[in-house]
PDB file of C-alpha atoms in Angstrom:
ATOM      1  CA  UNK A 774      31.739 134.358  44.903  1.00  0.00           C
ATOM      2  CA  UNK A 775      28.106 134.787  45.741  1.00  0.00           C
ATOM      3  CA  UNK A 776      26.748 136.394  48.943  1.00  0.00           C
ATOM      4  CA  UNK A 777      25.436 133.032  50.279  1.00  0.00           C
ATOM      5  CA  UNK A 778      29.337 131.422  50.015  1.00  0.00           C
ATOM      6  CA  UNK A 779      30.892 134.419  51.117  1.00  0.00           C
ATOM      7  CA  UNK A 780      29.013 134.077  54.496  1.00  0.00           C
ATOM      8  CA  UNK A 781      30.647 132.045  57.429  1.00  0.00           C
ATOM      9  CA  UNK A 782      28.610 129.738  59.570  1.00  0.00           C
ATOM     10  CA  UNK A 783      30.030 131.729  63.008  1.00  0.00           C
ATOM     11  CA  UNK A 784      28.099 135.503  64.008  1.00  0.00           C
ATOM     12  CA  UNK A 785      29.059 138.453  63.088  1.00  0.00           C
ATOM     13  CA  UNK A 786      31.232 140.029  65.878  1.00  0.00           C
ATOM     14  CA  UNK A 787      29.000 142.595  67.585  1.00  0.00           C
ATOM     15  CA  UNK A 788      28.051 143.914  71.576  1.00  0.00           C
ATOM     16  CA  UNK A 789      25.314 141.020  71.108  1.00  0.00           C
ATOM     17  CA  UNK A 790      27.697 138.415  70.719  1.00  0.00           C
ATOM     18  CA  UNK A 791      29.792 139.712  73.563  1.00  0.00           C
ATOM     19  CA  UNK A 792      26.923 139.579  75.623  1.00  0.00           C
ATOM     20  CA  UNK A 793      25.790 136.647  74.912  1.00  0.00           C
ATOM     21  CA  UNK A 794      29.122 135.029  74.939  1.00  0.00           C
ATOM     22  CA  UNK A 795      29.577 136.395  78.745  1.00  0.00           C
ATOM     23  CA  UNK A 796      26.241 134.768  79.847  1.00  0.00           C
ATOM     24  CA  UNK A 797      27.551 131.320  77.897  1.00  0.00           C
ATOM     25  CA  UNK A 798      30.843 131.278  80.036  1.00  0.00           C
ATOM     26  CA  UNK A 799      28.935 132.276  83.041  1.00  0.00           C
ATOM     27  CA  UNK A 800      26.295 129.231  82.534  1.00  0.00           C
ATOM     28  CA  UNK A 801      29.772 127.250  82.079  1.00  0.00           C
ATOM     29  CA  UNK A 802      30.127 127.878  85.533  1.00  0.00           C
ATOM     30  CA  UNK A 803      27.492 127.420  87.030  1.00  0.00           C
ATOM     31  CA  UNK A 804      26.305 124.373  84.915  1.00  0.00           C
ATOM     32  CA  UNK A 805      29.534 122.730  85.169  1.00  0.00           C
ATOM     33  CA  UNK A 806      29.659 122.534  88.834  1.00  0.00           C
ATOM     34  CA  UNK A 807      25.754 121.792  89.084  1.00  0.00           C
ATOM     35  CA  UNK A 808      26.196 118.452  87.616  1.00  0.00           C
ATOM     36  CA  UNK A 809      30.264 117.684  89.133  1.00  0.00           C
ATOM     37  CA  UNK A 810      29.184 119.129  92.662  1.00  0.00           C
ATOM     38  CA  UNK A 811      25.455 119.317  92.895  1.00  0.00           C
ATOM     39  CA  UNK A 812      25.345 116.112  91.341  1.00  0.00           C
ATOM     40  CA  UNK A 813      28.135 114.293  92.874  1.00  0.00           C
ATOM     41  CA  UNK A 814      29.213 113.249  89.735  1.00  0.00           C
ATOM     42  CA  UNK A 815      33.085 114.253  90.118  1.00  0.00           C
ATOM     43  CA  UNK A 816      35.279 116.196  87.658  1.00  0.00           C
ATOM     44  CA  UNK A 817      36.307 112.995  85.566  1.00  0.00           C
ATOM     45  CA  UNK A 818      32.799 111.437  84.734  1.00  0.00           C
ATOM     46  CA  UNK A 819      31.263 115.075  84.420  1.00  0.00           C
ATOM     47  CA  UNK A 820      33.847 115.880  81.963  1.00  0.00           C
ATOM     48  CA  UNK A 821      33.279 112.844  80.051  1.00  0.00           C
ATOM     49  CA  UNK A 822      30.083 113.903  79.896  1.00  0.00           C
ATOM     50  CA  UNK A 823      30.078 117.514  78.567  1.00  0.00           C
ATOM     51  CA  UNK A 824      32.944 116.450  76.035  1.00  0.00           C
ATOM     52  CA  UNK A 825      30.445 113.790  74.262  1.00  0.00           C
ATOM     53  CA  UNK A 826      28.062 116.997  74.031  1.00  0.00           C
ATOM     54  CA  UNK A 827      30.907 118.614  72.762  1.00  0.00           C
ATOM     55  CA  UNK A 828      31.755 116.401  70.168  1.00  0.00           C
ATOM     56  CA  UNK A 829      28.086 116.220  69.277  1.00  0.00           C
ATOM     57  CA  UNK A 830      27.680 119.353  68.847  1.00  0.00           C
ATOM     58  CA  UNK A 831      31.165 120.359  67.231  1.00  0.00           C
ATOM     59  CA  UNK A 832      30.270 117.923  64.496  1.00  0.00           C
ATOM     60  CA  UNK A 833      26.487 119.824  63.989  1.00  0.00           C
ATOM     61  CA  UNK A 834      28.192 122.591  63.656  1.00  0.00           C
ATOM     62  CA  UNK A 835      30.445 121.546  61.090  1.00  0.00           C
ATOM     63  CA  UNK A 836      28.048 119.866  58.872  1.00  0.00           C
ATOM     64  CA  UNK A 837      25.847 122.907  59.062  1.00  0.00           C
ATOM     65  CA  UNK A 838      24.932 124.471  55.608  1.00  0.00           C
ATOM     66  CA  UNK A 839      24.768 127.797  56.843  1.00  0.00           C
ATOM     67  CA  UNK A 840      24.736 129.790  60.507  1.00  0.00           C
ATOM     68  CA  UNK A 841      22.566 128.331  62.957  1.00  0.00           C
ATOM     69  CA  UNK A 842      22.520 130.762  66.213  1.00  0.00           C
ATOM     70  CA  UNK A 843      21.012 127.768  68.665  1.00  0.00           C
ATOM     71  CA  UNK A 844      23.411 125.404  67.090  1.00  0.00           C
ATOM     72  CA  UNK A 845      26.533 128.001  67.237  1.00  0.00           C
ATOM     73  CA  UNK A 846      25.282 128.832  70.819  1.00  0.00           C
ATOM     74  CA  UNK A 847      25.258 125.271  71.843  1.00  0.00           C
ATOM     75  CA  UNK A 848      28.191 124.516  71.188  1.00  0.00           C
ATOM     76  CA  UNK A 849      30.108 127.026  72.825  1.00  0.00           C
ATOM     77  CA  UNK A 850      27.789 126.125  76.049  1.00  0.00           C
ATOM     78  CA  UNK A 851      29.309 122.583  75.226  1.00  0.00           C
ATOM     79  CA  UNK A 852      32.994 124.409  75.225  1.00  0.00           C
ATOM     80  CA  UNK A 853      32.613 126.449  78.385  1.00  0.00           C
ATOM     81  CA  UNK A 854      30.955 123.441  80.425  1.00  0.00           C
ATOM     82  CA  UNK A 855      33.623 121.191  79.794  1.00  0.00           C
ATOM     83  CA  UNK A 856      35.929 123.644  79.851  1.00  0.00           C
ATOM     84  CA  UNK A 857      35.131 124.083  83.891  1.00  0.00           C
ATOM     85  CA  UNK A 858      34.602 120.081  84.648  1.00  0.00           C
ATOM     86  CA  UNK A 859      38.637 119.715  83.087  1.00  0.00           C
ATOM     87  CA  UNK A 860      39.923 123.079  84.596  1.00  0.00           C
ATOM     88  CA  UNK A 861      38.257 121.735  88.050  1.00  0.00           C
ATOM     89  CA  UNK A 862      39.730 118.289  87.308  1.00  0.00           C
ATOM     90  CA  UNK A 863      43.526 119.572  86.125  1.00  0.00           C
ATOM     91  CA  UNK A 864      43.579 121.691  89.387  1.00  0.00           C
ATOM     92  CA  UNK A 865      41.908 119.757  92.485  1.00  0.00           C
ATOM     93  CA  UNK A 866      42.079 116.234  91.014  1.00  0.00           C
ATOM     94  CA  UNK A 867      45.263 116.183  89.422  1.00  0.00           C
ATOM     95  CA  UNK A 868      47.154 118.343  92.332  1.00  0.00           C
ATOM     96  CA  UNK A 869      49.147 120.639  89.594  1.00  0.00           C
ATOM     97  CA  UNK A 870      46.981 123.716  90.896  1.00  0.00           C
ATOM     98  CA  UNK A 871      45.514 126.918  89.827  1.00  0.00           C
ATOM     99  CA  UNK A 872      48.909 128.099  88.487  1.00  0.00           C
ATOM    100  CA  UNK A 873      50.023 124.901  86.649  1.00  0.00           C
ATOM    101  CA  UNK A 874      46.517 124.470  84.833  1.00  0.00           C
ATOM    102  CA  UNK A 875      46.342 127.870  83.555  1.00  0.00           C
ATOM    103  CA  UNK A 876      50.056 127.725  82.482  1.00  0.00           C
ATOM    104  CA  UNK A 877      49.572 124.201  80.799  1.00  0.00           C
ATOM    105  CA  UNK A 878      46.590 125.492  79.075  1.00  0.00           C
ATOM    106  CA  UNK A 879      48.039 128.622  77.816  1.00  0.00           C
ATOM    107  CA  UNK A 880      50.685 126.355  76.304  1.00  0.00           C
ATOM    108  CA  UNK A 881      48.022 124.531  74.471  1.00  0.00           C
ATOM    109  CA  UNK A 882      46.039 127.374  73.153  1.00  0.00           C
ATOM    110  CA  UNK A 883      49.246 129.533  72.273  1.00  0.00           C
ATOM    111  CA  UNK A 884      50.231 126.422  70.101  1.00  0.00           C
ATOM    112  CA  UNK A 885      47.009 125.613  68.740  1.00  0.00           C
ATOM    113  CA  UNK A 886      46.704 129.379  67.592  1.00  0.00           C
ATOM    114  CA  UNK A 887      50.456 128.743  66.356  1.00  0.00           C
ATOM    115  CA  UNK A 888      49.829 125.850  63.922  1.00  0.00           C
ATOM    116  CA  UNK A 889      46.406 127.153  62.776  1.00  0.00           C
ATOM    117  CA  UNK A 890      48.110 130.107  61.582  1.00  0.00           C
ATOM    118  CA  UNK A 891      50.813 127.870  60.174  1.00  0.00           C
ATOM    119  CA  UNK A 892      48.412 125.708  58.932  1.00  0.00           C
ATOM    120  CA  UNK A 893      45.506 128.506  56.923  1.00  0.00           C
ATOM    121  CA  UNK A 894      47.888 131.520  57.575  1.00  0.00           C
ATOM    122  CA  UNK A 895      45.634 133.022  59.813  1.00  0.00           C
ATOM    123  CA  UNK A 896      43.157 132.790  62.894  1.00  0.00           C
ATOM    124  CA  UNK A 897      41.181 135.707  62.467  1.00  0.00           C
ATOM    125  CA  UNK A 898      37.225 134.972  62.891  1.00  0.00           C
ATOM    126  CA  UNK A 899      36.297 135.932  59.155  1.00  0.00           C
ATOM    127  CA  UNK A 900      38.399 132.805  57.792  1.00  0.00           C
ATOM    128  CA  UNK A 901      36.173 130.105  59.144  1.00  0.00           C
ATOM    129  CA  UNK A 902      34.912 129.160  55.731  1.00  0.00           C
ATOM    130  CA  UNK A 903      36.112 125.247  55.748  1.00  0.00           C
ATOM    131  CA  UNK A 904      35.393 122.439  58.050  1.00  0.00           C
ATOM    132  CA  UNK A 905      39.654 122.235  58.792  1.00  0.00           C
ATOM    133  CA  UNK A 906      39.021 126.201  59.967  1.00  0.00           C
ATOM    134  CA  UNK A 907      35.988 125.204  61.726  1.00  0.00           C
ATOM    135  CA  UNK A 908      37.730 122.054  63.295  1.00  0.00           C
ATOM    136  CA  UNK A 909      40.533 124.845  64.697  1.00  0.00           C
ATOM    137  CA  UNK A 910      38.396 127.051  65.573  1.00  0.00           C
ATOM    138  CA  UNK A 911      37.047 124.598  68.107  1.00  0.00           C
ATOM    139  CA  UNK A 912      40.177 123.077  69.649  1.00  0.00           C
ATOM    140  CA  UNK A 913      41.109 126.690  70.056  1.00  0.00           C
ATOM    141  CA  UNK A 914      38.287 127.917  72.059  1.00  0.00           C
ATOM    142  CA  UNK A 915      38.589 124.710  74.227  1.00  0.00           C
ATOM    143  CA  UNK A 916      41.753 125.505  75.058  1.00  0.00           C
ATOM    144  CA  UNK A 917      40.438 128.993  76.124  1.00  0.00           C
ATOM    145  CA  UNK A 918      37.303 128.127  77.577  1.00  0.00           C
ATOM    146  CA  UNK A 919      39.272 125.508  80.173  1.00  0.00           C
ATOM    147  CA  UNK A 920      42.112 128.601  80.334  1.00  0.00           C
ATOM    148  CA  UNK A 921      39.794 130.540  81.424  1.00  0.00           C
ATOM    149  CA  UNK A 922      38.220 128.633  84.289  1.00  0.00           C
ATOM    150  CA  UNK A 923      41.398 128.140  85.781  1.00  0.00           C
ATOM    151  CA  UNK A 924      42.529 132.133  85.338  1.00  0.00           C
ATOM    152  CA  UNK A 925      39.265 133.251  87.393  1.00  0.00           C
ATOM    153  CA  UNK A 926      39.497 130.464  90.120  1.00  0.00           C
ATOM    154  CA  UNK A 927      43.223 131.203  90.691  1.00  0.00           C
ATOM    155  CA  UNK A 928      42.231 135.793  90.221  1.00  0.00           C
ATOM    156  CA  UNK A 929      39.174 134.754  92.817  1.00  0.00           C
ATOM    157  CA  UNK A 930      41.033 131.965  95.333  1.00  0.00           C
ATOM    158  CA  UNK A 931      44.789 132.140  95.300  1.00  0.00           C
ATOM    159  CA  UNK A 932      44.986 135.759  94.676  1.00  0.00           C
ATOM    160  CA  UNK A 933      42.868 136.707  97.145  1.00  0.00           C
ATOM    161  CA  UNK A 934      40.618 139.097  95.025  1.00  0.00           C
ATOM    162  CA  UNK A 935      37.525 137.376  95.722  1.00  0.00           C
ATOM    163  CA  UNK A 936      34.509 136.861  93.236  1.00  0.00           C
ATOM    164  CA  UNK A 937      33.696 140.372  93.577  1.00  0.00           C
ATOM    165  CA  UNK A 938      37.420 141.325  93.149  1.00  0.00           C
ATOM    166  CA  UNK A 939      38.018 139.607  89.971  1.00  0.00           C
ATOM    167  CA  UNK A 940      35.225 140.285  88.347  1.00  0.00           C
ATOM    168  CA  UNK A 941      36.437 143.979  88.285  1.00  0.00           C
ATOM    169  CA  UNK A 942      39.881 142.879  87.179  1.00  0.00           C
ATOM    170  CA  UNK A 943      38.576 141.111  84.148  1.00  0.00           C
ATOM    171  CA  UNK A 944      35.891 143.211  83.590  1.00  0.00           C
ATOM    172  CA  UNK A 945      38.899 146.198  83.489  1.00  0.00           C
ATOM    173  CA  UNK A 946      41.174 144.137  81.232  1.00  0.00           C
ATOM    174  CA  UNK A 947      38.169 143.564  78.728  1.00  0.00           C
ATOM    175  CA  UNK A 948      37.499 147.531  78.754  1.00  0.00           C
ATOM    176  CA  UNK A 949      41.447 148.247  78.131  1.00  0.00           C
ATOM    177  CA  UNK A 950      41.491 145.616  75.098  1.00  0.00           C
ATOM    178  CA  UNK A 951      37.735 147.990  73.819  1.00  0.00           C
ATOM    179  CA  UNK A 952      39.986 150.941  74.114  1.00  0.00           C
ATOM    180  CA  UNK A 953      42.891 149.385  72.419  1.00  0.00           C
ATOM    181  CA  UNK A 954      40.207 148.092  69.088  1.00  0.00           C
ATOM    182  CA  UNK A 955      39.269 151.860  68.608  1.00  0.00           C
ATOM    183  CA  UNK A 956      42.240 153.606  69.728  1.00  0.00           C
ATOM    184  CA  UNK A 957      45.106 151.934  68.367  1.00  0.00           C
ATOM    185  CA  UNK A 958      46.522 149.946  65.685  1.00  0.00           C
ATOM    186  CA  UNK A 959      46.831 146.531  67.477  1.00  0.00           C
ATOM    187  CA  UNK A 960      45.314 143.823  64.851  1.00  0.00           C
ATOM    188  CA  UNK A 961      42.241 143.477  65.688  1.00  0.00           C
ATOM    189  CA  UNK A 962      42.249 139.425  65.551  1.00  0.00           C
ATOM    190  CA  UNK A 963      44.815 139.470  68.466  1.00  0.00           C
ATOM    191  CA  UNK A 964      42.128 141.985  70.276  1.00  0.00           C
ATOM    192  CA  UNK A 965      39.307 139.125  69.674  1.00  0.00           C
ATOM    193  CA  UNK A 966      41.226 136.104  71.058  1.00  0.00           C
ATOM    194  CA  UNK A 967      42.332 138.272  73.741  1.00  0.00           C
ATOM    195  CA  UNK A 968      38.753 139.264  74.553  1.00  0.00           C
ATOM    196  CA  UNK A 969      37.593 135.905  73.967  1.00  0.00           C
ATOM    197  CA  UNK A 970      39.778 134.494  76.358  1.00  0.00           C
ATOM    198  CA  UNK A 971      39.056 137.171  79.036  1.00  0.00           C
ATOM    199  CA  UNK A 972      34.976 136.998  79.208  1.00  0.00           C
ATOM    200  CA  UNK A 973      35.735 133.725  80.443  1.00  0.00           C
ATOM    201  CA  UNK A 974      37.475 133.908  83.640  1.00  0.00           C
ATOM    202  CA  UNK A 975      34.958 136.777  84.309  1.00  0.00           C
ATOM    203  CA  UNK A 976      32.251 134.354  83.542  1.00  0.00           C
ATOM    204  CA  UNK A 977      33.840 131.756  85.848  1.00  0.00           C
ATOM    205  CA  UNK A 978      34.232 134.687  88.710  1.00  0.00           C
ATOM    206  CA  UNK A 979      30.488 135.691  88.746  1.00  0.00           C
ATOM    207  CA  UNK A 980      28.921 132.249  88.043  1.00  0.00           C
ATOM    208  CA  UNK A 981      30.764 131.193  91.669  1.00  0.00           C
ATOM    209  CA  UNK A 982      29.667 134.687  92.706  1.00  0.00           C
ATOM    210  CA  UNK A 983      26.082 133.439  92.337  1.00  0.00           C
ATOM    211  CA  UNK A 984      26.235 129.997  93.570  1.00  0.00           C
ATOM    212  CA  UNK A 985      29.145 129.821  96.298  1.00  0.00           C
ATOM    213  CA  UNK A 986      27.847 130.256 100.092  1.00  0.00           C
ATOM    214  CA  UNK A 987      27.676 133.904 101.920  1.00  0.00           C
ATOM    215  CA  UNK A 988      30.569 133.441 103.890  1.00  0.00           C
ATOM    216  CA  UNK A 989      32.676 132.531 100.949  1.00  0.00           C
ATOM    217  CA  UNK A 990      31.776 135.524  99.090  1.00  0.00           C
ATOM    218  CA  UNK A 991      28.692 134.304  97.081  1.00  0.00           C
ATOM    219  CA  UNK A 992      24.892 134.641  96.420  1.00  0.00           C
ATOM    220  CA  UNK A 993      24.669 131.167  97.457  1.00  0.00           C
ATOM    221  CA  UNK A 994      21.776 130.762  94.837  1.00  0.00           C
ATOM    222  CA  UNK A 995      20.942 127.135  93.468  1.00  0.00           C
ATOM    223  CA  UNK A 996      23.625 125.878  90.878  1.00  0.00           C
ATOM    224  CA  UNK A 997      20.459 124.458  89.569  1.00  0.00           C
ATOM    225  CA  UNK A 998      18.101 128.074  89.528  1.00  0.00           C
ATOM    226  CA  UNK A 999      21.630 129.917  88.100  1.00  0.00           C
ATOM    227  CA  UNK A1000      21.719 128.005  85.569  1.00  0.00           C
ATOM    228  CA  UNK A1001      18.375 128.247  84.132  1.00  0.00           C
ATOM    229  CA  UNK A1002      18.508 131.526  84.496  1.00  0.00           C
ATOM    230  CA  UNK A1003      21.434 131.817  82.274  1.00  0.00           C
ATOM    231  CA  UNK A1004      19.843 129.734  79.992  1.00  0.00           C
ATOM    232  CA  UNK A1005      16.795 131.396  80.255  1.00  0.00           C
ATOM    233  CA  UNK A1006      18.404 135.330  79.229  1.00  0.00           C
ATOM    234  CA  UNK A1007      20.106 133.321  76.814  1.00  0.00           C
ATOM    235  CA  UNK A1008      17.498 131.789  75.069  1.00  0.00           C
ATOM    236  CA  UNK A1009      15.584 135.591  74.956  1.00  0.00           C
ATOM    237  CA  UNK A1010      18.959 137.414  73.971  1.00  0.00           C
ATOM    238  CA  UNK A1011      18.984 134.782  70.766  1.00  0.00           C
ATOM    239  CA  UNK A1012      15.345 134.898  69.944  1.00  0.00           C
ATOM    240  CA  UNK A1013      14.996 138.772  70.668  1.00  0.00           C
ATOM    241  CA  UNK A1014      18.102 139.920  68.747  1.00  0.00           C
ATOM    242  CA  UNK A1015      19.144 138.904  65.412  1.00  0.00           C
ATOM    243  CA  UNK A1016      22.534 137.827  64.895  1.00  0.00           C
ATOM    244  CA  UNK A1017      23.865 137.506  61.172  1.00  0.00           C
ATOM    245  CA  UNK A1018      26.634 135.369  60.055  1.00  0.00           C
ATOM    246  CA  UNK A1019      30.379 136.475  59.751  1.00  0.00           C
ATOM    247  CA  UNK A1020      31.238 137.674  56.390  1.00  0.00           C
ATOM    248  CA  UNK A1021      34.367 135.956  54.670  1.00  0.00           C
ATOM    249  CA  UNK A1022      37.587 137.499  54.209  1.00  0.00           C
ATOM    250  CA  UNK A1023      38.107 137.688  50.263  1.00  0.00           C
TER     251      UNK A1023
END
């Protein structure tokens, strides 16, 4: 196998992608409820919306030659915007709450990792080599992105903790699963869905953080001005730093 085969078309795993990833789920946010709130749009149409992205871009991705950053990147925008519209419209529209949502998702992500890894025989990051990998890989960060949403509304509004509040919780959690990667033997696949899954309830916390009023906690910045701000550090953090493709699992 030759180094250009044995190179997958998602980034290698590094404090870059991490940081990117956090301003991604954080743009979810705040992009999300820009065009369901801001826009009066509604959770439904809004959702309809960001899943044709989706799909668009799920199926660039896939027919991709090699690793395109601003494609990669794109999608997972797609995944985290959608991911809030749904989450918002499971929860409020819907009536089965913050609790339901997040349990129903779990459900769905815990069985999508389940017959992926019945399926290729495992779901770790350096497998995503064929387009039914790729096509997994997806559904399952979906599944998380919406979980998520619906994690850091119920941490910030049912619990009680605030914006402020559960952003430390998650951002905690996220430091204990870093300690666990260098300091114990936990497989370090299960560390990277767990992480994954984690930067984006903290995402959804601090996006509200910057666009909810004052006297519910927030910055009560423009959904319109946080988001192309995201965008904006986004778009630098990609450009500035380069980011090289996973390398396949022999």
């Amino acid at each position: 196998m030759n180094t250009q085969q044995a190179m997958s078309k998602v980034p290698e795993v590094t404090l870059v992608f991490w940081i990117i990833k956090v301003l991604a789920t954080t743009l979810g946010e705040t992009g999300g409820d820009a065009v369901s709130m801001s826009m009066h749009l509604g959770y439904l149409v809004s959702t309809g919306i960001f899943a044709a992205v989706f799909l668009v871009a799920v199926v660039a991705q896939i027919r991709a030659k090699h690793f395109h950053p601003v494609v990669y990147w794109t999608t997972i925008i797609a995944t985290t915007t959608v991911g809030t519209t749904l989450a918002d419209f499971a929860d409020r529209s819907l009536g089965i709450g913050y609790a339901g949502g997040a349990s129903l998702l779990f459900a769905l992500l815990m069985v999508s990792l389940f017959i992926w890894y019945r399926t290729l025989g495992t779901v770790s990051v350096e497998s995503i080599g064929s387009p039914k990998s790729e096509l997994f890989y997806w559904l399952t960060i979906m599944f998380s992105q919406t979980l998520g949403t619906a994690l850091g509304d119920w941490t910030a509004d049912t619990a009680g903790l605030g914006y402020e509040g559960g952003a430390l919780v998650f951002g905690a959690m996220l430091l204990l699963v870093v300690a666990a990667y260098y300091r114990t033997r936990i497989s370090h696949t299960v560390l990277f869905w767990t992480a994954f899954i984690l930067t984006r309830p903290l995402g959804a916390v601090v996006g509200d953080f910057m666009d909810k009023p004052v006297h519910s906690g927030g910055l009560d910045m423009s959904r319109f001005g946080a988001s192309a701000t995201l965008l904006m550090l986004i778009v630098i953090s990609i450009a500035l730093f380069r980011q090289r493709p996973a390398r396949l699992a022999h």
